[in-house]
């Protein structure tokens, strides 16, 4: 390409456009300026172009033949209700073409509670399957040979009891632990940052991670000891550069923690795995996976491994949940298909495609089938599997790969300068950056700068109703409690005491392997809750209330007339009430998804409200007591994990008892068909996904003025 040819293009483009083509450049949330045209010139100085797939640094893929040799694993994340119901669902999916399992546990299990614990009344069996002991785990995999099927388990907080129960379920199926294959998420750093299913403080939590890496490296050679996850960061609003940098920096800290336990790098590095989100920026996402492999290989070089596999970033991907909309939900099928394509073009090893109704509820049979078939069609009908790394050499994608790698590396270095990721997480630096990005994203959506078809553009006048799956949570809980009682009645109490005593000792002394002790306890039929309690007594528990970001929403949204109008109304309300209107944003039950709650709380603060973001994991009584203590004028509940029908009416009643007259509003993932029940339960307004902050603020002000009360 000559300079003259490029100059000719520029002149022609300017004539066509009637302005310089540079004006078409778009700066993405990552801060990357994407130009309308890339040419060979853009490749001139890129250092990464020489590699081949199967060889370090693996930019072009971890396998020499990639999907031409073996397509990615179709691994749908699923689980709900009881072990029996989930088992039946898994078996149907496997018969229909799914290749690996990926278990979703309910939030009670995630947080280490048995199903009969009073704090988890609204959570049992809702966002995943309820597992209380080995007995449930055995039913979950009944008829599924654990020596043949690879099983991923998304578990972090209560990772010890759950992985132990899995190992024992395998044993009792006659499968040695050395033959078990799969992955445990076991990634606690991102829990402290964004996902919030932590139980113990950071230091013992890191020991748990390292003990699991240690145990699996020695005893479970086919098992991936960790799934170092950026997924939840992107879901929480992180840019792709943040997702890349924080995930890889987390990985580096896990490697250091494992080395400290005396392992050799090559004993465990080949079984570290990763997990990324794939959003709608198609080429950027494909480039992100290429950049991730390039950077991980660079990071791992510093530990001087001898095996090439130790430099390899193998990853699972999931299409983006946050990119899905409640409005015109069939559009989500299309979104998911494009995202799946990006993941495959980026060279993922394993993939989950979201169901179109996931912005509203758990997938139904129909939506789960469409989601699975989205991958099967991609694998079998489109020809994408024929060629390894088909985007290689693209001027644009190679440039993006480079720019993403450079930008992420700069952030990784910044984290290193702060003393590493564990320290940065403890100081709250990555969480703050992600929340700022999330708040900017919300402002861009509310302003219509980021277009979402069917939400802020081309919206339907009327939304046709969609059938969604509902779980009868009280029936699930009753069934779980029955099995718990049976398990407790049948076990040998003396053996149980010894096993739990040993687990406590290993935890307190710092000597011995926690997973080995948990396996003994699981064999003795200790429950998830009992093991978690023993560990909690040794380690303590963790809670955090980081400050909200300030002025980001109004800065990104602009201080135009619509913001001014809200501020004026807040001023009027202040005069009327005798104080600035006070809002408590509450999270109830074990639902730790707090992006929405924190973005809304921060934006309302910018608009002039006095906002308190309540602690996570409150019971309705606790939230009502806090509301009374603070003397708030309204309570806003953010619910993303399906506990609202149980918990929100309980909150309304608790408020009536404790501090009558405080209205409750609700937002998050709440299916339309639940609106009536919530309204009848005393909720004053419900804000579905996609509600602009300004609109929600006016609705709250209307309620305070007594103009809107259902
Ligand atoms: C693969 N293999 C091949 C080839 N490709 N052999 C020859 N030629 C090829 N072209 C071999 C591999 O070496 C491996 O054997 C086996 O086939 C399986 O391939 P894999 O690529 O390792 O795939 P996998 O078994 O599916 O494992 C993928 C991951 C694993 C990424 C490494 O960690 C995983 O499955 N992760 C899933 C995580 C997950 O489901 N997360 C859910 C998140 P060997 O093993 O013998 O080498 S839930 C999300 C929600 C939102 C949440 O977190 O809350």
XYZ file of C-alpha atoms and ligand atoms in Angstrom:
764
model
C 0.000 0.000 0.000
C 1.609 3.270 -1.061
C 1.209 6.511 0.845
C -0.293 7.936 -2.345
C -3.006 5.243 -2.428
C -3.983 6.040 1.156
C -4.019 9.763 0.397
C -6.287 9.058 -2.607
C -8.668 7.096 -0.377
C -8.738 9.950 2.093
C -9.596 12.479 -0.612
C -12.334 10.255 -1.996
C -13.725 9.603 1.470
C -13.819 13.325 2.226
C -15.654 13.992 -1.030
C -18.184 11.280 -0.276
C -18.669 12.388 3.311
C -18.301 16.156 2.875
C -16.066 16.203 5.953
C -12.739 14.633 6.878
C -12.976 10.854 7.388
C -11.189 11.224 10.744
C -14.512 12.536 12.040
C -15.821 8.975 11.687
C -13.395 7.690 14.327
C -15.149 6.385 17.411
C -13.534 6.184 20.817
C -14.753 3.059 22.582
C -15.271 2.783 26.360
C -11.802 1.152 26.385
C -10.360 4.446 25.181
C -9.411 2.907 21.833
C -9.948 5.206 18.857
C -11.398 2.998 16.118
C -10.828 4.450 12.648
C -13.095 3.875 9.654
C -10.276 2.235 7.672
C -7.316 0.017 8.535
C -4.622 -0.809 6.025
C -1.388 -2.765 5.831
C 0.298 0.283 7.343
C -1.410 -0.477 10.639
C 0.354 -3.820 10.808
C 3.813 -2.456 10.087
C 5.105 -2.300 13.649
C 3.050 -4.973 15.408
C 5.274 -7.404 17.292
C 2.843 -10.320 17.663
C 2.088 -11.305 14.061
C 4.542 -14.144 13.587
C 3.055 -16.808 15.881
C 1.258 -19.977 14.892
C -1.602 -21.720 16.685
C -0.524 -24.337 19.195
C 2.716 -22.505 19.977
C 3.435 -19.908 22.650
C 2.332 -17.184 23.013
C -0.814 -18.803 21.573
C -2.273 -15.546 20.211
C -3.717 -17.590 17.329
C -5.118 -20.319 19.593
C -3.999 -22.954 22.051
C -4.378 -25.908 19.681
C -2.592 -26.473 16.400
C -5.839 -27.469 14.674
C -8.400 -25.724 16.901
C -12.006 -26.387 15.834
C -10.946 -28.140 12.649
C -9.689 -30.888 14.979
C -12.355 -30.628 17.662
C -15.063 -27.965 18.028
C -15.370 -26.018 21.256
C -17.339 -27.563 24.126
C -21.013 -26.613 24.159
C -21.294 -26.103 27.905
C -24.558 -24.589 29.069
C -24.630 -23.232 32.616
C -27.762 -24.543 34.294
C -29.297 -25.589 37.548
C -32.480 -24.778 39.410
C -34.823 -26.117 42.018
C -33.900 -29.540 43.418
C -31.115 -31.946 42.460
C -33.740 -34.242 40.891
C -35.118 -31.498 38.638
C -31.653 -30.320 37.582
C -30.483 -33.872 36.916
C -33.426 -34.462 34.596
C -32.700 -31.168 32.803
C -29.001 -32.086 32.351
C -29.832 -35.480 30.935
C -32.248 -33.994 28.414
C -29.645 -31.405 27.356
C -26.892 -33.986 26.945
C -29.178 -36.122 24.804
C -29.843 -33.044 22.639
C -26.223 -32.222 21.798
C -24.731 -30.467 24.813
C -21.165 -31.699 25.419
C -20.219 -30.705 28.966
C -22.027 -29.789 32.163
C -21.869 -26.516 34.038
C -23.652 -26.436 37.370
C -25.401 -23.340 38.696
C -25.875 -23.520 42.468
C -28.458 -21.509 44.338
C -27.345 -18.515 46.371
C -27.898 -20.256 49.684
C -25.310 -22.876 48.675
C -22.949 -20.198 47.347
C -22.967 -18.458 50.681
C -22.568 -21.633 52.714
C -26.083 -21.949 54.159
C -28.139 -25.117 54.393
C -31.595 -24.824 52.890
C -33.236 -24.738 56.337
C -31.384 -21.611 57.461
C -33.777 -18.728 58.144
C -31.621 -16.209 56.223
C -32.113 -18.008 52.913
C -35.853 -18.442 52.834
C -36.202 -16.560 49.539
C -33.139 -18.017 47.832
C -33.369 -21.811 47.995
C -33.473 -23.384 44.521
C -34.039 -20.036 42.807
C -30.980 -18.970 40.832
C -29.491 -22.454 40.795
C -29.808 -25.894 42.308
C -29.909 -26.342 46.093
C -27.117 -28.602 47.359
C -26.889 -29.315 51.074
C -24.741 -32.455 51.200
C -23.270 -35.373 49.278
C -26.747 -36.866 49.119
C -27.934 -34.002 46.896
C -24.736 -34.131 44.832
C -25.238 -37.843 44.134
C -28.765 -37.208 42.888
C -27.539 -34.302 40.751
C -25.247 -36.650 38.803
C -27.368 -39.767 38.933
C -26.963 -41.641 35.642
C -24.238 -39.239 34.471
C -20.870 -41.042 34.518
C -18.462 -38.667 36.253
C -15.459 -40.486 34.825
C -16.552 -39.484 31.314
C -18.444 -36.195 31.582
C -16.530 -33.015 32.347
C -18.342 -30.966 34.957
C -17.825 -27.299 35.633
C -19.028 -25.970 38.967
C -19.453 -22.275 39.590
C -18.624 -22.084 43.259
C -16.414 -19.712 45.187
C -17.576 -18.892 48.726
C -18.550 -22.416 49.777
C -16.038 -23.982 47.423
C -14.593 -26.431 49.964
C -17.803 -28.247 50.960
C -19.117 -28.265 47.393
C -15.956 -29.577 45.723
C -15.587 -32.095 48.547
C -19.158 -33.302 47.997
C -18.442 -33.650 44.266
C -15.326 -35.745 44.939
C -17.246 -37.996 47.325
C -20.181 -38.307 44.896
C -17.609 -39.487 42.324
C -16.141 -41.975 44.793
C -19.576 -43.372 45.542
C -20.218 -43.721 41.782
C -17.001 -45.767 41.672
C -14.929 -43.051 39.991
C -11.508 -42.311 41.437
C -10.767 -38.634 41.977
C -7.878 -38.924 39.539
C -10.420 -39.665 36.808
C -12.697 -36.720 37.510
C -12.560 -34.027 34.847
C -14.005 -30.564 34.990
C -13.477 -27.138 36.461
C -14.187 -25.407 39.745
C -14.534 -21.620 39.595
C -12.633 -21.084 42.874
C -11.879 -17.447 41.985
C -12.385 -15.420 45.126
C -10.659 -12.160 44.147
C -13.358 -11.248 41.660
C -15.966 -12.051 44.299
C -14.548 -9.274 46.472
C -14.511 -7.021 43.415
C -17.870 -7.661 41.797
C -19.735 -10.896 42.391
C -19.994 -10.853 46.175
C -20.484 -14.497 47.096
C -17.497 -14.379 49.437
C -17.863 -15.692 52.971
C -14.459 -15.323 54.675
C -11.954 -12.436 54.697
C -9.437 -12.130 51.825
C -6.462 -13.807 53.492
C -8.032 -17.165 54.461
C -9.986 -17.022 51.198
C -6.698 -16.951 49.277
C -5.496 -19.907 51.337
C -8.588 -21.855 50.289
C -7.821 -21.132 46.622
C -4.210 -22.230 47.031
C -5.144 -25.391 48.950
C -7.513 -26.396 46.158
C -4.871 -25.784 43.492
C -2.455 -27.826 45.590
C -4.861 -30.737 46.160
C -6.080 -30.961 42.558
C -2.528 -30.676 41.165
C -1.471 -33.658 43.255
C -4.604 -35.793 43.143
C -6.891 -34.734 40.284
C -4.725 -34.311 37.196
C -7.698 -33.972 34.804
C -9.396 -31.264 36.831
C -9.026 -27.527 36.219
C -8.379 -26.056 39.652
C -9.722 -22.578 38.986
C -11.655 -20.555 36.433
C -10.121 -17.105 36.649
C -13.037 -14.975 35.689
C -13.454 -11.649 33.994
C -17.054 -12.447 33.090
C -18.580 -10.835 36.139
C -16.416 -7.747 35.748
C -17.822 -7.027 32.313
C -21.298 -7.789 33.614
C -20.689 -5.257 36.377
C -19.759 -2.627 33.789
C -16.001 -3.059 33.278
C -14.495 -2.075 29.954
C -12.775 -4.860 28.043
C -9.373 -3.477 29.015
C -10.349 -3.584 32.684
C -11.753 -7.093 32.275
C -8.526 -8.264 30.652
C -6.170 -6.560 33.061
C -7.942 -7.404 36.311
C -8.492 -11.033 35.307
C -4.897 -11.631 34.290
C -3.626 -9.800 37.367
C -5.875 -12.025 39.498
C -4.319 -15.023 37.753
C -0.836 -13.813 38.528
C -1.693 -13.546 42.240
C -3.141 -17.060 42.272
C 0.045 -18.384 40.717
C 2.057 -16.658 43.414
C -0.204 -18.069 46.136
C 0.202 -21.610 44.761
C 3.970 -21.243 44.474
C 4.016 -20.213 48.135
C 2.478 -23.585 49.000
C 5.568 -25.244 47.603
C 4.244 -26.370 44.223
C 6.396 -26.296 41.125
C 4.945 -24.031 38.425
C 4.616 -26.877 35.915
C 2.680 -28.999 38.408
C -0.342 -26.716 38.306
C -0.099 -23.989 35.649
C -1.461 -26.196 32.863
C -4.695 -26.670 34.829
C -5.423 -23.005 35.449
C -8.314 -21.935 33.275
C -10.080 -18.667 32.463
C -13.559 -17.337 31.856
C -14.499 -14.224 29.901
C -17.683 -12.418 28.962
C -18.431 -11.778 25.324
C -20.422 -8.614 24.713
C -21.694 -6.940 21.573
C -18.510 -5.296 20.268
C -17.826 -8.190 17.920
C -14.290 -7.585 16.658
C -13.145 -6.095 19.952
C -14.297 -9.227 21.772
C -12.552 -11.585 19.363
C -9.401 -9.474 19.679
C -9.733 -9.535 23.461
C -9.367 -13.311 23.602
C -6.328 -13.153 21.319
C -4.794 -10.419 23.498
C -5.584 -12.397 26.651
C -3.581 -15.380 25.423
C -0.702 -13.157 24.349
C -0.537 -11.423 27.724
C -0.962 -14.531 29.870
C 1.916 -16.184 28.112
C 4.011 -13.092 28.833
C 3.009 -13.099 32.510
C 3.760 -16.804 32.904
C 7.206 -16.489 31.331
C 8.330 -14.688 34.481
C 7.802 -17.916 36.482
C 10.062 -19.806 34.062
C 7.954 -22.889 33.393
C 9.414 -25.712 31.324
C 6.178 -27.074 29.863
C 4.594 -25.060 27.022
C 1.121 -25.852 28.458
C 2.010 -23.724 31.457
C 1.996 -20.648 29.198
C -1.387 -21.464 27.708
C -4.554 -19.507 28.438
C -7.494 -21.838 27.961
C -10.873 -20.237 28.440
C -14.581 -20.664 28.729
C -16.758 -17.820 27.475
C -20.321 -16.803 28.137
C -22.346 -14.397 26.066
C -23.197 -11.223 27.913
C -26.174 -11.195 30.254
C -26.084 -7.452 30.645
C -26.430 -6.939 26.880
C -29.831 -8.648 26.963
C -33.022 -6.646 27.250
C -36.392 -7.324 28.737
C -38.034 -5.348 25.942
C -38.715 -7.177 22.659
C -36.825 -10.174 24.082
C -36.518 -12.171 20.841
C -33.834 -9.627 19.909
C -31.749 -11.373 22.540
C -31.527 -14.477 20.355
C -29.816 -12.353 17.723
C -27.541 -10.624 20.218
C -26.460 -13.955 21.660
C -25.728 -15.399 18.229
C -23.421 -12.490 17.345
C -21.677 -12.778 20.699
C -21.228 -16.513 20.243
C -19.654 -15.829 16.865
C -17.212 -13.385 18.469
C -16.245 -15.964 21.130
C -15.591 -18.574 18.469
C -13.678 -16.186 16.229
C -11.598 -15.380 19.310
C -10.814 -19.081 19.871
C -12.688 -20.022 23.048
C -12.410 -23.624 24.350
C -15.888 -23.815 25.783
C -19.001 -21.659 25.471
C -22.292 -20.874 27.157
C -24.895 -19.027 25.123
C -27.524 -17.182 27.137
C -31.206 -17.834 26.773
C -33.292 -14.950 25.437
C -35.433 -14.739 28.573
C -32.469 -14.472 30.944
C -33.084 -10.744 31.427
C -36.363 -11.769 33.074
C -36.027 -15.181 34.671
C -34.343 -18.566 34.533
C -34.331 -20.099 31.054
C -37.394 -22.051 30.025
C -37.187 -25.341 28.131
C -37.744 -23.464 24.841
C -35.269 -20.663 25.447
C -32.616 -23.131 26.655
C -33.071 -25.123 23.456
C -32.688 -22.065 21.238
C -29.576 -21.045 23.190
C -27.981 -24.455 22.759
C -28.929 -24.635 19.094
C -27.353 -21.221 18.529
C -24.027 -22.946 19.168
C -24.871 -26.112 17.295
C -25.855 -24.121 14.209
C -22.654 -22.096 14.489
C -20.576 -25.278 14.778
C -22.301 -27.372 12.127
C -23.824 -25.015 9.569
C -21.696 -21.889 9.164
C -18.286 -23.289 8.297
C -16.525 -21.314 11.074
C -14.830 -24.478 12.321
C -12.942 -25.122 9.077
C -10.091 -22.694 9.542
C -7.924 -21.935 12.559
C -8.054 -18.292 13.695
C -9.843 -16.943 10.605
C -9.397 -13.298 11.639
C -5.598 -13.505 11.641
C -4.016 -10.927 9.418
C -7.038 -8.636 9.481
C -5.631 -5.136 9.631
C -8.345 -4.130 12.059
C -8.394 -7.180 14.332
C -4.621 -7.426 14.591
C -4.484 -3.709 15.454
C -7.174 -4.164 18.079
C -5.349 -7.190 19.504
C -2.267 -5.052 19.883
C -4.026 -2.000 21.303
C -5.996 -4.037 23.825
C -2.854 -5.869 24.909
C -0.952 -2.604 25.314
C -3.713 -0.888 27.278
C -4.317 -3.895 29.508
C -0.613 -4.319 30.122
C -0.367 -0.690 31.286
C -3.162 -1.360 33.795
C -1.548 -4.636 34.901
C 1.675 -2.721 35.569
C -0.270 -0.137 37.555
C -1.710 -2.914 39.718
C 1.735 -4.436 40.147
C 3.044 -1.065 41.304
C 0.309 -1.035 43.952
C 1.587 -4.349 45.318
C -0.478 -6.810 43.258
C -4.130 -7.585 42.810
C -4.935 -8.916 46.283
C -3.799 -5.622 47.727
C -5.524 -3.548 45.030
C -8.759 -5.459 45.673
C -8.492 -4.887 49.421
C -8.052 -1.163 48.759
C -11.071 -1.151 46.443
C -9.257 0.326 43.449
C -10.505 -2.087 40.728
C -14.072 -2.061 42.066
C -14.117 1.719 41.945
C -12.821 1.773 38.357
C -15.456 -0.737 37.296
C -18.237 1.212 39.010
C -17.175 4.398 37.310
C -17.265 2.634 33.940
C -20.681 1.135 34.798
C -22.103 4.528 35.728
C -20.793 6.053 32.485
C -22.349 3.185 30.563
C -25.704 3.826 32.258
C -25.510 7.513 31.325
C -24.677 6.629 27.688
C -27.673 4.271 27.573
C -30.023 6.776 29.188
C -28.918 9.450 26.718
C -29.366 7.073 23.789
C -25.707 7.378 22.807
C -25.422 3.620 23.108
C -28.227 2.220 21.004
C -30.131 -0.834 22.207
C -32.754 -1.876 19.683
C -36.166 -2.259 21.238
C -35.081 -0.384 24.381
C -33.913 3.132 23.629
C -34.605 2.964 19.887
C -37.263 1.174 17.775
C -39.250 0.386 20.897
C -42.458 -1.606 20.529
C -45.684 0.135 21.420
C -46.853 -2.963 23.156
C -44.730 -5.810 24.477
C -46.262 -9.219 23.820
C -46.142 -11.379 26.951
C -43.469 -14.098 27.135
C -43.905 -17.398 28.968
C -41.240 -17.734 31.620
C -40.196 -20.383 34.093
C -41.166 -19.937 37.731
C -39.835 -21.969 40.600
C -42.074 -22.791 43.515
C -39.462 -21.890 46.025
C -41.397 -22.974 49.110
C -41.899 -26.497 47.693
C -38.188 -26.759 46.842
C -37.251 -25.596 50.308
C -39.595 -28.076 51.966
C -38.122 -30.943 49.886
C -34.577 -29.878 50.759
C -35.391 -29.658 54.436
C -36.861 -33.178 54.350
C -33.681 -34.593 52.805
C -31.469 -32.662 55.212
C -33.371 -34.146 58.141
C -33.013 -37.652 56.724
C -29.276 -37.172 56.122
C -28.737 -35.844 59.631
C -30.727 -38.713 61.138
C -28.845 -41.415 59.237
C -25.229 -40.336 59.753
C -22.804 -41.441 62.479
C -22.541 -38.491 64.908
C -19.182 -39.584 66.335
C -17.582 -39.810 62.884
C -19.129 -36.468 61.967
C -17.699 -34.768 65.082
C -14.217 -36.087 64.416
C -14.311 -34.976 60.767
C -15.656 -31.505 61.532
C -13.166 -31.179 64.404
C -10.322 -31.982 62.038
C -11.555 -29.457 59.471
C -11.628 -26.790 62.189
C -8.117 -27.697 63.299
C -6.704 -27.529 59.774
C -8.373 -24.140 59.333
C -7.146 -22.726 62.647
C -3.609 -24.086 62.559
C -2.792 -23.247 58.952
C -1.315 -26.752 58.722
C -2.662 -29.381 56.342
C -4.918 -29.167 53.319
C -8.410 -27.767 53.756
C -9.891 -29.674 50.822
C -8.522 -32.996 52.090
C -10.186 -32.315 55.449
C -13.419 -31.210 53.763
C -13.523 -34.486 51.793
C -13.434 -36.424 55.085
C -16.240 -34.264 56.458
C -18.303 -34.742 53.292
C -17.862 -38.522 53.564
C -19.195 -38.287 57.128
C -22.219 -36.461 55.659
C -21.399 -33.051 57.114
C -23.611 -30.520 55.363
C -22.497 -27.453 53.397
C -23.768 -25.262 56.223
C -22.016 -27.221 58.963
C -18.655 -27.133 57.187
C -19.063 -23.442 56.419
C -19.829 -22.705 60.067
C -16.716 -24.540 61.236
C -14.609 -22.588 58.733
C -16.338 -19.343 59.682
C -15.462 -19.864 63.344
C -11.794 -20.298 62.395
C -11.541 -17.620 59.725
C -14.204 -15.077 60.666
C -16.588 -13.756 58.033
C -16.269 -10.808 55.698
C -18.546 -7.895 55.011
C -17.811 -4.712 53.102
C -19.591 -1.449 52.345
C -17.350 0.406 49.914
C -18.183 4.073 49.212
C -20.215 4.927 46.112
C -18.669 6.738 43.165
C -19.648 10.405 43.060
C -20.430 12.841 40.198
C -19.727 10.252 37.489
C -23.340 9.963 36.304
C -24.012 13.686 36.024
C -20.622 14.285 34.445
C -21.254 11.615 31.811
C -24.950 12.432 31.318
C -24.426 16.184 31.284
C -26.112 18.783 33.411
C -28.884 19.524 30.866
C -32.495 20.578 31.480
C -33.721 17.083 32.404
C -31.114 16.780 35.172
C -31.892 20.340 36.292
C -35.606 19.521 36.461
C -34.960 16.560 38.775
C -32.671 18.660 40.947
C -35.339 21.373 41.201
C -37.921 18.808 42.255
C -35.489 17.397 44.819
C -35.118 20.969 46.109
C -38.925 21.328 46.358
C -39.145 17.987 48.163
C -36.452 19.148 50.572
C -38.522 22.183 51.523
C -41.646 20.079 51.942
C -40.002 17.340 53.983
C -37.730 19.612 55.981
C -34.738 17.553 54.847
C -33.096 16.304 51.660
C -35.166 13.293 50.500
C -33.541 10.180 51.916
C -33.359 6.932 50.011
C -32.159 3.541 51.195
C -31.117 1.215 48.376
C -31.532 -2.243 49.880
C -30.312 -5.676 48.803
C -32.247 -8.566 50.316
C -31.351 -12.219 50.692
C -28.196 -13.774 49.314
C -28.352 -11.909 45.998
C -24.934 -10.250 45.674
C -25.446 -8.660 42.229
C -24.989 -5.059 43.203
C -24.050 -3.262 39.971
C -27.589 -2.004 39.374
C -28.092 -1.038 43.003
C -24.818 0.839 43.188
C -25.186 2.621 39.833
C -28.684 3.774 40.763
C -27.610 4.784 44.275
C -24.685 6.748 42.921
C -26.763 8.437 40.193
C -29.562 9.367 42.659
C -26.855 10.845 44.885
C -25.638 12.954 41.963
C -29.218 14.125 41.386
C -29.426 15.472 44.921
C -30.983 12.670 46.975
C -29.366 11.605 50.268
C -28.667 7.972 49.451
C -27.540 5.087 51.610
C -26.460 1.914 49.850
C -27.431 -0.725 52.408
C -25.255 -3.739 53.151
C -25.565 -6.898 51.101
C -27.435 -9.973 52.315
C -29.982 -8.276 54.593
C -33.130 -9.939 55.828
C -36.325 -7.895 55.322
C -36.380 -7.169 59.076
C -32.813 -5.885 59.038
C -33.470 -3.636 56.042
C -36.623 -2.259 57.701
C -34.692 -1.562 60.906
C -31.982 0.264 58.951
C -34.617 2.300 57.102
C -36.111 3.319 60.446
C -32.735 4.192 61.932
C -31.851 6.373 58.964
C -35.322 7.934 58.848
C -35.518 7.409 55.102
C -38.386 8.601 52.943
C -38.318 5.689 50.547
C -36.704 2.259 50.277
C -35.594 0.992 46.866
C -34.999 -2.748 46.586
C -32.767 -4.040 43.830
C -33.409 -7.699 43.017
C -31.621 -9.805 40.425
C -31.869 -13.300 41.740
C -35.568 -14.024 41.830
C -36.079 -13.694 45.584
C -38.369 -10.655 45.242
C -41.758 -12.377 45.565
C -40.847 -13.732 48.981
C -38.632 -10.975 50.308
C -40.157 -7.694 49.127
C -43.654 -8.193 50.601
C -41.907 -9.252 53.837
C -40.006 -5.967 53.781
C -43.223 -4.003 53.288
C -44.739 -5.777 56.286
C -41.628 -5.262 58.401
C -41.721 -1.554 57.589
C -45.421 -1.379 58.476
C -44.551 -2.876 61.864
C -41.381 -0.906 62.522
C -41.706 2.448 60.694
C -45.089 2.772 58.980
C -45.504 5.013 55.947
C -42.205 4.426 54.182
C -42.941 3.508 50.552
C -41.034 0.711 48.834
C -39.990 0.730 45.182
C -38.356 -2.143 43.382
C -36.026 -2.574 40.411
C -33.948 -5.197 38.650
C -34.793 -8.511 37.035
C -38.473 -8.742 37.853
C -40.770 -10.518 35.420
C -43.853 -8.514 34.363
C -46.127 -11.279 35.597
C -44.851 -10.662 39.143
C -45.800 -6.965 39.077
C -49.358 -7.490 40.299
C -48.271 -9.684 43.206
C -45.669 -7.116 44.225
C -48.118 -4.249 43.913
C -50.651 -6.181 45.961
C -47.846 -6.799 48.438
C -47.568 -3.033 48.876
C -44.844 -2.002 46.414
C -45.355 1.546 45.128
C -43.449 1.330 41.834
C -41.470 -1.237 39.869
C -38.644 -0.282 37.533
C -37.858 -2.975 34.996
C -34.513 -3.322 33.247
C -33.863 -0.453 30.867
C -35.598 2.199 32.993
C -33.579 5.420 32.643
C -32.374 6.841 35.951
C -34.054 10.205 35.342
C -37.419 8.493 34.796
C -36.977 6.480 38.017
C -36.048 9.664 39.902
C -39.251 11.408 38.754
C -41.300 8.385 39.768
C -39.761 8.407 43.259
C -40.400 12.145 43.552
C -44.032 11.560 42.472
C -44.378 9.001 45.240
C -42.915 11.433 47.768
C -45.444 14.007 46.602
C -48.209 11.456 47.050
C -49.020 11.567 43.330
C -48.277 7.935 42.622
C -49.293 5.177 44.926
C -50.554 1.900 43.566
C -9.316 -29.911 22.677
N -8.742 -31.101 22.869
C -8.188 -31.475 21.741
C -8.440 -30.445 20.793
N -9.141 -29.498 21.415
N -7.499 -32.565 21.417
C -7.046 -32.671 20.148
N -7.252 -31.735 19.199
C -7.953 -30.612 19.473
N -8.142 -29.711 18.537
C -8.750 -31.872 24.139
C -8.208 -31.056 25.299
O -6.811 -31.203 25.432
C -8.929 -31.642 26.478
O -8.313 -32.805 26.967
C -10.259 -32.050 25.904
O -10.087 -32.159 24.485
C -11.321 -31.010 26.207
O -10.960 -29.796 25.610
P -10.818 -28.408 26.385
O -10.410 -27.443 25.362
O -9.967 -28.543 27.581
O -12.339 -28.120 26.769
P -13.091 -28.317 28.096
O -12.914 -29.635 28.711
O -14.481 -27.922 27.803
O -12.429 -27.272 29.081
C -12.543 -25.898 28.855
C -11.910 -25.103 29.994
C -12.551 -25.511 31.314
C -12.096 -23.642 29.713
C -10.415 -25.411 30.057
O -11.980 -24.832 32.395
C -14.019 -25.308 31.361
O -14.773 -26.160 30.917
N -14.515 -24.225 31.886
C -15.913 -24.015 32.012
C -16.192 -23.019 33.036
C -17.667 -22.774 33.190
O -18.511 -23.554 32.728
N -18.040 -21.736 33.858
C -19.404 -21.423 34.076
C -19.508 -20.115 34.535
P -7.444 -32.760 28.318
O -8.273 -32.140 29.368
O -7.145 -34.178 28.565
O -6.252 -31.920 27.977
S -21.104 -19.782 35.033
C -21.279 -18.213 34.826
C -22.153 -17.510 35.811
C -22.489 -16.192 35.208
C -21.461 -17.249 37.141
O -20.271 -17.404 37.272
O -22.166 -16.815 38.021
